[in-house]
Amino acid sequence: MASPLRVLVTGAAGQIGYSLVLQIAKGDVFGKETPIVLVLLDIPPMAAVLEGVQFELTDCALANLTGVEAVTNEKDAFTNIDYAFLVGAMPRKEGMERKDLLAANVRIFKSQGAALAEFAKPTTKVIVVGNPANTNAFICAKYAAGKIPARNFSAMTRLDHNRASAQVAIKSGVTVGNVKNVIIWGNHSSTQFPDVSHAKVNKNGSEVDAVSAVGDSAWLQSGFISVRGVTVQKRGAVIIERRKLSSAMSAAKAACDHIHDWYKGTPAGSFVSMAVPSDGSYGIPEGLIFSFPVTISNGEWKIVQGLELNDFAKEKIAVTTKELLEERDEALAACGESKQ
Ligand SMILES: NC(=O)c1ccc[n+]([C@@H]2O[C@H](COP(=O)([O-])OP(=O)(O)OC[C@H]3O[C@@H](n4cnc5c(N)ncnc54)[C@H](O)[C@@H]3O)[C@@H](O)[C@H]2O)c1
């Protein structure tokens, strides 16, 4: 048997954690044949809850789950891990602006970045789910620099990507497996730009562009992006309003999709949305953790190049870039660093 992958989930006593750990443990991410040790981190007051989750995972009797460790300190959490799902954060509550979250969360991700540098493998790959996800990932990468390359850090926009794909599928009268190459540009926030202008729909066996499959350009430029939060940009706020809790099951599934594709690769001709450090593509300032279309092979992502952007798209991308630059500067200030 190959030596098991050590997979860390932070915030594992929380609601996303509860869905996520089972999906990882039963092979949805790394495959059913890959042995896994799950490391569950939460804060000390949640130790008993964490232990309950650990017991339940044991009771799931999963063949390839070779260990479950429940821990409440960063050293035990980050030592020798291969993958980190950084979910633990202060979640957004109804009516709370994401900017209020930033200051509270930056401290957590600075500390975890330093812990990654000190204890994790230099090859560790990281997905940040905890909000504000892009900026938390930026801070985490900054404090892990020197040990772990920035390109091993990412933030999750896959939930937005999945939401957008599902809406296109419904409008086109197909199942979601027949939709590909939707793009989420920018920040995981209400400024994100869900873009279907390069997406494809397989309708009755032939591939057509999503705009003609949907057959409603006005909806694509307004309702699809955000009408009272029914569709993509503000869907998270609507879920909070209805459930009184933020998206958990769908967020966990999206985190699994993100790492699954990073681990296994994307199929030929398909791309997915992933927030990764910009290399300057599409004029996005270098280093900003920005959601781009990416293809993945051999565990390495590549930003899809050469997609044409019309004026509408350029305008939307400029708005989300501006927000990310502001968040970055606020986060750096909260860490006592000067602006970039
Ligand atoms: N990127 C996305 O698409 C997306 C989608 C949904 C939710 N989220 C975010 O994910 C995060 C978690 O959501 P949730 O619903 O599971 O929240 P939750 O409150 O149910 O769970 C969060 C858990 O994190 C723990 N935690 C807090 N600080 C920690 C630390 N320093 N180290 C380890 N654990 C810590 C808490 O004790 C809690 O158990 C929130 O920030 C939420 O906004 C992101």
mmCIF file of C-alpha atoms and ligand atoms in Angstrom:
data_model
loop_
_atom_site.group_PDB
_atom_site.id
_atom_site.type_symbol
_atom_site.label_atom_id
_atom_site.label_comp_id
_atom_site.label_asym_id
_atom_site.label_seq_id
_atom_site.Cartn_x
_atom_site.Cartn_y
_atom_site.Cartn_z
ATOM 1 C CA MET A 1 0.000 0.000 0.000
ATOM 2 C CA ALA A 2 1.316 3.485 -0.894
ATOM 3 C CA SER A 3 2.008 5.750 2.066
ATOM 4 C CA PRO A 4 -1.153 7.682 2.900
ATOM 5 C CA LEU A 5 -1.732 11.285 1.911
ATOM 6 C CA ARG A 6 -1.950 13.527 4.967
ATOM 7 C CA VAL A 7 -4.909 15.819 4.385
ATOM 8 C CA LEU A 8 -5.677 18.671 6.755
ATOM 9 C CA VAL A 9 -9.131 20.190 7.173
ATOM 10 C CA THR A 10 -9.281 23.291 9.356
ATOM 11 C CA GLY A 11 -12.571 24.358 10.901
ATOM 12 C CA ALA A 12 -13.394 20.656 10.906
ATOM 13 C CA ALA A 13 -15.924 21.069 13.727
ATOM 14 C CA GLY A 14 -17.896 23.549 11.600
ATOM 15 C CA GLN A 15 -20.708 22.962 9.175
ATOM 16 C CA ILE A 16 -18.701 22.849 5.924
ATOM 17 C CA GLY A 17 -16.192 20.627 7.700
ATOM 18 C CA TYR A 18 -18.910 18.132 8.582
ATOM 19 C CA SER A 19 -19.818 17.581 4.909
ATOM 20 C CA LEU A 20 -16.258 17.893 3.639
ATOM 21 C CA VAL A 21 -14.499 15.308 5.774
ATOM 22 C CA LEU A 22 -16.774 12.489 4.653
ATOM 23 C CA GLN A 23 -16.434 13.378 0.979
ATOM 24 C CA ILE A 24 -12.620 13.358 1.262
ATOM 25 C CA ALA A 25 -12.560 10.217 3.411
ATOM 26 C CA LYS A 26 -14.675 8.181 1.019
ATOM 27 C CA GLY A 27 -12.480 8.917 -1.963
ATOM 28 C CA ASP A 28 -14.322 11.695 -3.835
ATOM 29 C CA VAL A 29 -11.140 13.770 -4.089
ATOM 30 C CA PHE A 30 -8.100 11.489 -4.323
ATOM 31 C CA GLY A 31 -9.837 8.331 -5.495
ATOM 32 C CA LYS A 32 -11.135 5.321 -3.640
ATOM 33 C CA GLU A 33 -7.789 3.520 -3.866
ATOM 34 C CA THR A 34 -5.716 6.274 -2.244
ATOM 35 C CA PRO A 35 -5.052 5.829 1.479
ATOM 36 C CA ILE A 36 -5.715 8.959 3.486
ATOM 37 C CA VAL A 37 -4.922 10.228 6.961
ATOM 38 C CA LEU A 38 -7.327 13.025 7.837
ATOM 39 C CA VAL A 39 -6.073 15.688 10.221
ATOM 40 C CA LEU A 40 -8.895 17.726 11.742
ATOM 41 C CA LEU A 41 -8.073 21.125 13.244
ATOM 42 C CA ASP A 42 -10.356 23.421 15.166
ATOM 43 C CA ILE A 43 -9.956 25.841 18.056
ATOM 44 C CA PRO A 44 -9.624 24.457 21.611
ATOM 45 C CA PRO A 45 -13.244 25.287 22.675
ATOM 46 C CA MET A 46 -14.407 22.981 19.854
ATOM 47 C CA ALA A 47 -12.270 20.008 20.964
ATOM 48 C CA ALA A 48 -15.236 17.888 22.091
ATOM 49 C CA VAL A 49 -17.169 18.534 18.860
ATOM 50 C CA LEU A 50 -14.061 17.673 16.877
ATOM 51 C CA GLU A 51 -13.759 14.416 18.765
ATOM 52 C CA GLY A 52 -17.375 13.638 17.914
ATOM 53 C CA VAL A 53 -16.576 14.124 14.214
ATOM 54 C CA GLN A 54 -13.483 11.926 14.610
ATOM 55 C CA PHE A 55 -15.596 9.156 16.181
ATOM 56 C CA GLU A 56 -18.184 9.383 13.416
ATOM 57 C CA LEU A 57 -15.503 9.120 10.734
ATOM 58 C CA THR A 58 -14.174 5.993 12.437
ATOM 59 C CA ASP A 59 -17.736 4.614 12.512
ATOM 60 C CA CYS A 60 -18.060 5.176 8.759
ATOM 61 C CA ALA A 61 -15.704 2.174 8.405
ATOM 62 C CA LEU A 62 -14.006 3.498 5.286
ATOM 63 C CA ALA A 63 -11.462 1.127 3.793
ATOM 64 C CA ASN A 64 -8.874 3.732 2.774
ATOM 65 C CA LEU A 65 -9.129 6.016 5.745
ATOM 66 C CA THR A 66 -6.022 4.882 7.574
ATOM 67 C CA GLY A 67 -6.177 7.449 10.384
ATOM 68 C CA VAL A 68 -8.076 10.404 11.797
ATOM 69 C CA GLU A 69 -6.287 12.887 14.032
ATOM 70 C CA ALA A 70 -8.251 15.544 15.902
ATOM 71 C CA VAL A 71 -6.001 18.422 16.961
ATOM 72 C CA THR A 72 -6.294 21.946 18.336
ATOM 73 C CA ASN A 73 -2.830 23.362 17.682
ATOM 74 C CA GLU A 74 -1.097 24.401 14.486
ATOM 75 C CA LYS A 75 2.057 22.327 14.928
ATOM 76 C CA ASP A 76 0.158 19.027 15.089
ATOM 77 C CA ALA A 77 -2.160 20.194 12.314
ATOM 78 C CA PHE A 78 0.382 21.302 9.728
ATOM 79 C CA THR A 79 3.235 18.821 10.269
ATOM 80 C CA ASN A 80 4.031 16.916 7.040
ATOM 81 C CA ILE A 81 0.699 17.514 5.354
ATOM 82 C CA ASP A 82 0.262 17.041 1.611
ATOM 83 C CA TYR A 83 -2.988 18.988 1.151
ATOM 84 C CA ALA A 84 -4.643 21.645 3.301
ATOM 85 C CA PHE A 85 -8.311 22.591 3.098
ATOM 86 C CA LEU A 86 -8.329 25.875 5.047
ATOM 87 C CA VAL A 87 -11.985 26.230 5.942
ATOM 88 C CA GLY A 88 -11.787 27.466 9.534
ATOM 89 C CA ALA A 89 -12.603 31.143 9.822
ATOM 90 C CA MET A 90 -15.205 33.399 11.261
ATOM 91 C CA PRO A 91 -18.221 32.804 8.981
ATOM 92 C CA ARG A 92 -20.377 35.559 7.542
ATOM 93 C CA LYS A 93 -23.675 35.969 9.372
ATOM 94 C CA GLU A 94 -26.872 37.479 7.963
ATOM 95 C CA GLY A 95 -26.423 41.203 7.320
ATOM 96 C CA MET A 96 -22.665 41.098 7.890
ATOM 97 C CA GLU A 97 -20.490 42.768 5.263
ATOM 98 C CA ARG A 98 -17.502 40.772 4.083
ATOM 99 C CA LYS A 99 -15.227 43.733 4.788
ATOM 100 C CA ASP A 100 -15.993 43.311 8.518
ATOM 101 C CA LEU A 101 -14.725 39.790 8.197
ATOM 102 C CA LEU A 102 -11.403 40.751 6.738
ATOM 103 C CA ALA A 103 -9.685 42.103 9.803
ATOM 104 C CA ALA A 104 -10.913 39.187 11.933
ATOM 105 C CA ASN A 105 -9.661 36.598 9.496
ATOM 106 C CA VAL A 106 -6.340 37.992 8.362
ATOM 107 C CA ARG A 107 -4.760 37.143 11.711
ATOM 108 C CA ILE A 108 -5.758 33.474 11.377
ATOM 109 C CA PHE A 109 -4.279 33.159 7.896
ATOM 110 C CA LYS A 110 -1.050 34.956 8.760
ATOM 111 C CA SER A 111 -0.519 32.486 11.571
ATOM 112 C CA GLN A 112 -1.410 29.480 9.395
ATOM 113 C CA GLY A 113 0.924 30.701 6.618
ATOM 114 C CA ALA A 114 3.770 30.785 9.118
ATOM 115 C CA ALA A 115 2.788 27.329 10.414
ATOM 116 C CA LEU A 116 2.787 25.955 6.854
ATOM 117 C CA ALA A 117 6.313 27.329 6.370
ATOM 118 C CA GLU A 118 7.493 25.824 9.630
ATOM 119 C CA PHE A 119 5.841 22.411 9.643
ATOM 120 C CA ALA A 120 4.398 21.421 6.240
ATOM 121 C CA LYS A 121 6.072 19.864 3.207
ATOM 122 C CA PRO A 122 7.400 22.272 0.560
ATOM 123 C CA THR A 123 5.051 20.535 -1.890
ATOM 124 C CA THR A 124 1.901 21.089 0.188
ATOM 125 C CA LYS A 125 -1.054 22.363 -1.828
ATOM 126 C CA VAL A 126 -3.562 24.670 -0.228
ATOM 127 C CA ILE A 127 -7.157 25.649 -0.922
ATOM 128 C CA VAL A 128 -8.569 28.498 1.127
ATOM 129 C CA VAL A 129 -12.339 28.341 1.620
ATOM 130 C CA GLY A 130 -12.678 30.618 4.669
ATOM 131 C CA ASN A 131 -13.730 34.122 3.674
ATOM 132 C CA PRO A 132 -12.544 36.517 2.396
ATOM 133 C CA ALA A 133 -11.019 33.536 0.607
ATOM 134 C CA ASN A 134 -8.868 35.252 -2.061
ATOM 135 C CA THR A 135 -7.283 37.681 0.367
ATOM 136 C CA ASN A 136 -6.843 35.056 3.080
ATOM 137 C CA ALA A 137 -4.987 32.933 0.506
ATOM 138 C CA PHE A 138 -2.831 35.925 -0.425
ATOM 139 C CA ILE A 139 -1.858 36.470 3.219
ATOM 140 C CA CYS A 140 -1.297 32.774 3.849
ATOM 141 C CA ALA A 141 0.989 32.473 0.795
ATOM 142 C CA LYS A 142 2.904 35.580 1.856
ATOM 143 C CA TYR A 143 3.746 34.128 5.270
ATOM 144 C CA ALA A 144 4.631 30.702 3.853
ATOM 145 C CA ALA A 145 6.959 32.179 1.210
ATOM 146 C CA GLY A 146 10.498 30.854 1.113
ATOM 147 C CA LYS A 147 9.277 27.330 1.922
ATOM 148 C CA ILE A 148 6.141 26.791 -0.186
ATOM 149 C CA PRO A 149 5.787 28.422 -3.625
ATOM 150 C CA ALA A 150 2.935 30.890 -4.114
ATOM 151 C CA ARG A 151 1.497 28.757 -6.933
ATOM 152 C CA ASN A 152 0.629 26.085 -4.340
ATOM 153 C CA PHE A 153 -1.925 28.481 -2.831
ATOM 154 C CA SER A 154 -5.421 28.891 -4.189
ATOM 155 C CA ALA A 155 -8.808 30.139 -3.120
ATOM 156 C CA MET A 156 -12.144 28.588 -3.889
ATOM 157 C CA THR A 157 -14.410 30.062 -6.541
ATOM 158 C CA ARG A 158 -15.550 26.608 -7.592
ATOM 159 C CA LEU A 159 -18.845 26.978 -5.747
ATOM 160 C CA ASP A 160 -19.609 30.037 -7.883
ATOM 161 C CA HIS A 161 -18.449 28.112 -10.953
ATOM 162 C CA ASN A 162 -20.749 25.204 -10.074
ATOM 163 C CA ARG A 163 -23.665 27.567 -9.387
ATOM 164 C CA ALA A 164 -23.137 29.259 -12.757
ATOM 165 C CA SER A 165 -22.870 25.930 -14.600
ATOM 166 C CA ALA A 166 -26.064 24.697 -12.933
ATOM 167 C CA GLN A 167 -27.992 27.845 -13.908
ATOM 168 C CA VAL A 168 -26.830 27.564 -17.529
ATOM 169 C CA ALA A 169 -27.872 23.900 -17.549
ATOM 170 C CA ILE A 170 -31.350 24.699 -16.216
ATOM 171 C CA LYS A 171 -31.863 27.531 -18.732
ATOM 172 C CA SER A 172 -30.588 25.351 -21.609
ATOM 173 C CA GLY A 173 -32.727 22.350 -20.661
ATOM 174 C CA VAL A 174 -29.752 19.987 -20.164
ATOM 175 C CA THR A 175 -28.110 18.331 -17.169
ATOM 176 C CA VAL A 176 -25.064 20.062 -15.710
ATOM 177 C CA GLY A 177 -22.664 17.417 -17.029
ATOM 178 C CA ASN A 178 -23.420 18.853 -20.474
ATOM 179 C CA VAL A 179 -22.097 22.324 -19.567
ATOM 180 C CA LYS A 180 -18.401 23.242 -19.603
ATOM 181 C CA ASN A 181 -16.031 26.203 -19.591
ATOM 182 C CA VAL A 182 -18.064 28.655 -17.556
ATOM 183 C CA ILE A 183 -15.663 31.186 -15.997
ATOM 184 C CA ILE A 184 -15.689 33.005 -12.693
ATOM 185 C CA TRP A 185 -13.336 35.987 -12.865
ATOM 186 C CA GLY A 186 -11.951 37.740 -9.812
ATOM 187 C CA ASN A 187 -12.971 37.725 -6.200
ATOM 188 C CA HIS A 188 -15.214 35.248 -4.363
ATOM 189 C CA SER A 189 -17.586 38.094 -3.502
ATOM 190 C CA SER A 190 -20.478 39.928 -5.061
ATOM 191 C CA THR A 191 -18.067 41.656 -7.487
ATOM 192 C CA GLN A 192 -17.095 38.371 -9.133
ATOM 193 C CA PHE A 193 -17.846 38.165 -12.842
ATOM 194 C CA PRO A 194 -19.565 34.945 -13.922
ATOM 195 C CA ASP A 195 -18.917 34.743 -17.667
ATOM 196 C CA VAL A 196 -20.496 32.285 -20.086
ATOM 197 C CA SER A 197 -19.215 33.811 -23.292
ATOM 198 C CA HIS A 198 -16.680 30.972 -23.740
ATOM 199 C CA ALA A 199 -18.871 28.239 -22.275
ATOM 200 C CA LYS A 200 -20.200 25.291 -24.268
ATOM 201 C CA VAL A 201 -23.342 23.246 -23.929
ATOM 202 C CA ASN A 202 -23.821 19.769 -25.305
ATOM 203 C CA LYS A 203 -27.365 19.837 -26.581
ATOM 204 C CA ASN A 204 -28.817 16.721 -28.183
ATOM 205 C CA GLY A 205 -25.328 15.383 -28.883
ATOM 206 C CA SER A 206 -23.811 18.465 -30.487
ATOM 207 C CA GLU A 207 -21.704 21.130 -28.831
ATOM 208 C CA VAL A 208 -23.054 24.674 -29.113
ATOM 209 C CA ASP A 209 -22.020 27.888 -27.430
ATOM 210 C CA ALA A 210 -23.802 28.549 -24.154
ATOM 211 C CA VAL A 211 -25.134 31.925 -25.244
ATOM 212 C CA SER A 212 -27.181 30.354 -28.044
ATOM 213 C CA ALA A 213 -28.116 27.321 -25.925
ATOM 214 C CA VAL A 214 -29.533 29.657 -23.260
ATOM 215 C CA GLY A 215 -31.128 31.839 -25.948
ATOM 216 C CA ASP A 216 -31.581 34.840 -23.651
ATOM 217 C CA SER A 217 -28.693 37.342 -23.825
ATOM 218 C CA ALA A 218 -30.489 39.895 -21.646
ATOM 219 C CA TRP A 219 -30.759 37.322 -18.825
ATOM 220 C CA LEU A 220 -27.087 36.411 -19.218
ATOM 221 C CA GLN A 221 -26.020 40.043 -18.711
ATOM 222 C CA SER A 222 -28.283 40.709 -15.732
ATOM 223 C CA GLY A 223 -30.445 38.033 -14.098
ATOM 224 C CA PHE A 224 -27.829 35.318 -14.449
ATOM 225 C CA ILE A 225 -25.210 37.501 -12.788
ATOM 226 C CA SER A 226 -27.483 38.824 -10.081
ATOM 227 C CA VAL A 227 -31.220 39.376 -9.789
ATOM 228 C CA ARG A 228 -32.153 39.599 -6.134
ATOM 229 C CA GLY A 229 -29.433 37.034 -5.574
ATOM 230 C CA VAL A 230 -31.369 34.280 -7.268
ATOM 231 C CA THR A 231 -28.455 33.367 -9.464
ATOM 232 C CA VAL A 232 -24.707 33.532 -9.168
ATOM 233 C CA GLN A 233 -23.118 36.638 -7.570
ATOM 234 C CA LYS A 234 -25.326 36.895 -4.512
ATOM 235 C CA ARG A 235 -26.416 33.295 -4.180
ATOM 236 C CA GLY A 236 -24.424 32.942 -0.951
ATOM 237 C CA ALA A 237 -26.387 35.753 0.710
ATOM 238 C CA VAL A 238 -29.694 34.193 -0.406
ATOM 239 C CA ILE A 239 -28.731 30.822 1.060
ATOM 240 C CA ILE A 240 -27.921 32.534 4.372
ATOM 241 C CA GLU A 241 -31.287 34.317 4.291
ATOM 242 C CA ARG A 242 -33.179 31.048 3.688
ATOM 243 C CA ARG A 243 -31.156 28.566 5.753
ATOM 244 C CA LYS A 244 -29.951 31.031 8.417
ATOM 245 C CA LEU A 245 -26.598 29.379 7.808
ATOM 246 C CA SER A 246 -24.106 29.801 4.985
ATOM 247 C CA SER A 247 -23.809 27.275 2.137
ATOM 248 C CA ALA A 248 -22.197 24.151 3.532
ATOM 249 C CA MET A 249 -23.026 21.019 1.528
ATOM 250 C CA SER A 250 -22.477 22.780 -1.811
ATOM 251 C CA ALA A 251 -19.328 24.521 -0.507
ATOM 252 C CA ALA A 252 -17.873 21.202 0.642
ATOM 253 C CA LYS A 253 -18.659 19.592 -2.722
ATOM 254 C CA ALA A 254 -17.014 22.511 -4.534
ATOM 255 C CA ALA A 255 -13.853 22.278 -2.393
ATOM 256 C CA CYS A 256 -13.673 18.588 -3.295
ATOM 257 C CA ASP A 257 -14.113 19.365 -7.009
ATOM 258 C CA HIS A 258 -11.333 21.989 -6.806
ATOM 259 C CA ILE A 259 -8.756 19.688 -5.212
ATOM 260 C CA HIS A 260 -9.928 16.690 -7.248
ATOM 261 C CA ASP A 261 -9.154 18.554 -10.469
ATOM 262 C CA TRP A 262 -5.831 19.881 -9.136
ATOM 263 C CA TYR A 263 -4.864 16.304 -8.231
ATOM 264 C CA LYS A 264 -6.263 14.458 -11.265
ATOM 265 C CA GLY A 265 -6.229 17.172 -13.971
ATOM 266 C CA THR A 266 -8.890 18.656 -16.233
ATOM 267 C CA PRO A 267 -10.204 16.769 -19.282
ATOM 268 C CA ALA A 268 -8.912 17.868 -22.715
ATOM 269 C CA GLY A 269 -10.851 20.877 -23.979
ATOM 270 C CA SER A 270 -12.236 21.778 -20.531
ATOM 271 C CA PHE A 271 -11.280 24.418 -18.046
ATOM 272 C CA VAL A 272 -12.404 25.252 -14.527
ATOM 273 C CA SER A 273 -12.342 28.375 -12.346
ATOM 274 C CA MET A 274 -9.749 28.599 -9.633
ATOM 275 C CA ALA A 275 -8.418 31.644 -7.754
ATOM 276 C CA VAL A 276 -4.635 31.510 -8.147
ATOM 277 C CA PRO A 277 -1.768 34.021 -7.982
ATOM 278 C CA SER A 278 -1.889 36.185 -11.089
ATOM 279 C CA ASP A 279 1.104 36.090 -13.419
ATOM 280 C CA GLY A 280 -0.101 39.289 -15.080
ATOM 281 C CA SER A 281 -2.474 37.485 -17.478
ATOM 282 C CA TYR A 282 -5.395 39.610 -18.701
ATOM 283 C CA GLY A 283 -3.736 42.659 -17.094
ATOM 284 C CA ILE A 284 -4.400 41.465 -13.538
ATOM 285 C CA PRO A 285 -1.668 42.720 -11.172
ATOM 286 C CA GLU A 286 0.910 40.051 -10.457
ATOM 287 C CA GLY A 287 0.520 38.131 -7.214
ATOM 288 C CA LEU A 288 -3.147 38.974 -6.642
ATOM 289 C CA ILE A 289 -5.131 35.804 -5.915
ATOM 290 C CA PHE A 290 -7.635 36.114 -8.739
ATOM 291 C CA SER A 291 -10.102 33.624 -10.143
ATOM 292 C CA PHE A 292 -9.154 32.648 -13.696
ATOM 293 C CA PRO A 293 -10.044 29.869 -16.103
ATOM 294 C CA VAL A 294 -7.366 27.208 -15.660
ATOM 295 C CA THR A 295 -6.427 23.877 -17.170
ATOM 296 C CA ILE A 296 -4.564 21.385 -15.000
ATOM 297 C CA SER A 297 -2.201 18.547 -15.810
ATOM 298 C CA ASN A 298 0.344 16.681 -13.664
ATOM 299 C CA GLY A 299 -0.760 18.675 -10.642
ATOM 300 C CA GLU A 300 0.095 22.030 -12.243
ATOM 301 C CA TRP A 301 -2.488 24.650 -13.200
ATOM 302 C CA LYS A 302 -2.111 26.953 -16.181
ATOM 303 C CA ILE A 303 -4.177 30.084 -16.796
ATOM 304 C CA VAL A 304 -6.069 29.752 -20.093
ATOM 305 C CA GLN A 305 -4.617 32.366 -22.440
ATOM 306 C CA GLY A 306 -5.994 34.386 -25.309
ATOM 307 C CA LEU A 307 -9.701 34.502 -24.456
ATOM 308 C CA GLU A 308 -11.324 37.568 -25.934
ATOM 309 C CA LEU A 309 -12.927 39.971 -23.505
ATOM 310 C CA ASN A 310 -15.567 42.424 -24.685
ATOM 311 C CA ASP A 311 -16.110 45.840 -23.077
ATOM 312 C CA PHE A 312 -18.776 44.460 -20.725
ATOM 313 C CA ALA A 313 -16.362 41.804 -19.461
ATOM 314 C CA LYS A 314 -13.470 44.267 -19.143
ATOM 315 C CA GLU A 315 -15.620 46.604 -17.080
ATOM 316 C CA LYS A 316 -16.726 43.804 -14.717
ATOM 317 C CA ILE A 317 -13.159 42.496 -14.350
ATOM 318 C CA ALA A 318 -11.914 45.996 -13.515
ATOM 319 C CA VAL A 319 -14.452 46.260 -10.666
ATOM 320 C CA THR A 320 -13.488 42.958 -9.050
ATOM 321 C CA THR A 321 -9.755 43.720 -9.497
ATOM 322 C CA LYS A 322 -10.186 47.042 -7.721
ATOM 323 C CA GLU A 323 -11.942 45.340 -4.819
ATOM 324 C CA LEU A 324 -9.183 42.748 -4.514
ATOM 325 C CA LEU A 325 -6.471 45.424 -4.520
ATOM 326 C CA GLU A 326 -8.313 47.268 -1.749
ATOM 327 C CA GLU A 327 -8.740 44.062 0.266
ATOM 328 C CA ARG A 328 -5.071 43.240 -0.215
ATOM 329 C CA ASP A 329 -3.996 46.648 1.087
ATOM 330 C CA GLU A 330 -6.371 46.437 4.068
ATOM 331 C CA ALA A 331 -5.089 42.961 4.862
ATOM 332 C CA LEU A 332 -1.460 44.040 4.648
ATOM 333 C CA ALA A 333 -2.220 46.964 6.932
ATOM 334 C CA ALA A 334 -3.916 44.578 9.397
ATOM 335 C CA CYS A 335 -0.686 42.539 9.392
ATOM 336 C CA GLY A 336 1.354 45.668 10.061
ATOM 337 C CA GLU A 337 2.894 45.569 6.555
ATOM 338 C CA SER A 338 3.132 48.488 4.161
ATOM 339 C CA LYS A 339 1.032 48.585 0.977
ATOM 340 C CA GLN A 340 2.414 46.959 -2.176
HETATM 341 N N1 LIG B 1 -15.224 30.272 -0.787
HETATM 342 C C1 LIG B 1 -16.503 29.904 -0.743
HETATM 343 O O1 LIG B 1 -17.127 29.669 -1.789
HETATM 344 C C2 LIG B 1 -17.238 29.714 0.565
HETATM 345 C C3 LIG B 1 -18.533 29.166 0.569
HETATM 346 C C4 LIG B 1 -19.184 28.995 1.784
HETATM 347 C C5 LIG B 1 -18.573 29.375 2.966
HETATM 348 N N2 LIG B 1 -17.343 29.918 2.940
HETATM 349 C C6 LIG B 1 -16.639 30.306 4.174
HETATM 350 O O2 LIG B 1 -16.132 29.136 4.814
HETATM 351 C C7 LIG B 1 -15.904 29.406 6.185
HETATM 352 C C8 LIG B 1 -16.462 28.312 7.069
HETATM 353 O O3 LIG B 1 -17.849 28.233 6.960
HETATM 354 P P1 LIG B 1 -18.726 27.284 7.907
HETATM 355 O O4 LIG B 1 -20.126 27.466 7.464
HETATM 356 O O5 LIG B 1 -18.144 25.927 7.949
HETATM 357 O O6 LIG B 1 -18.529 28.026 9.316
HETATM 358 P P2 LIG B 1 -18.684 27.409 10.784
HETATM 359 O O7 LIG B 1 -18.747 28.574 11.705
HETATM 360 O O8 LIG B 1 -19.757 26.387 10.843
HETATM 361 O O9 LIG B 1 -17.304 26.670 10.989
HETATM 362 C C9 LIG B 1 -16.097 27.365 11.062
HETATM 363 C C10 LIG B 1 -15.230 26.571 12.009
HETATM 364 O O10 LIG B 1 -13.929 27.157 11.956
HETATM 365 C C11 LIG B 1 -13.430 27.109 13.273
HETATM 366 N N3 LIG B 1 -12.325 28.031 13.404
HETATM 367 C C12 LIG B 1 -12.336 29.354 13.653
HETATM 368 N N4 LIG B 1 -11.099 29.826 13.763
HETATM 369 C C13 LIG B 1 -10.262 28.793 13.549
HETATM 370 C C14 LIG B 1 -8.854 28.659 13.526
HETATM 371 N N5 LIG B 1 -8.052 29.701 13.748
HETATM 372 N N6 LIG B 1 -8.335 27.452 13.276
HETATM 373 C C15 LIG B 1 -9.123 26.388 13.067
HETATM 374 N N7 LIG B 1 -10.466 26.446 13.082
HETATM 375 C C16 LIG B 1 -11.029 27.644 13.314
HETATM 376 C C17 LIG B 1 -14.629 27.428 14.151
HETATM 377 O O11 LIG B 1 -14.418 27.050 15.493
HETATM 378 C C18 LIG B 1 -15.703 26.608 13.458
HETATM 379 O O12 LIG B 1 -15.777 25.304 13.975
HETATM 380 C C19 LIG B 1 -16.535 30.801 6.416
HETATM 381 O O13 LIG B 1 -15.514 31.755 6.342
HETATM 382 C C20 LIG B 1 -17.460 30.956 5.246
HETATM 383 O O14 LIG B 1 -17.735 32.311 4.949
HETATM 384 C C21 LIG B 1 -16.657 30.086 1.759
#
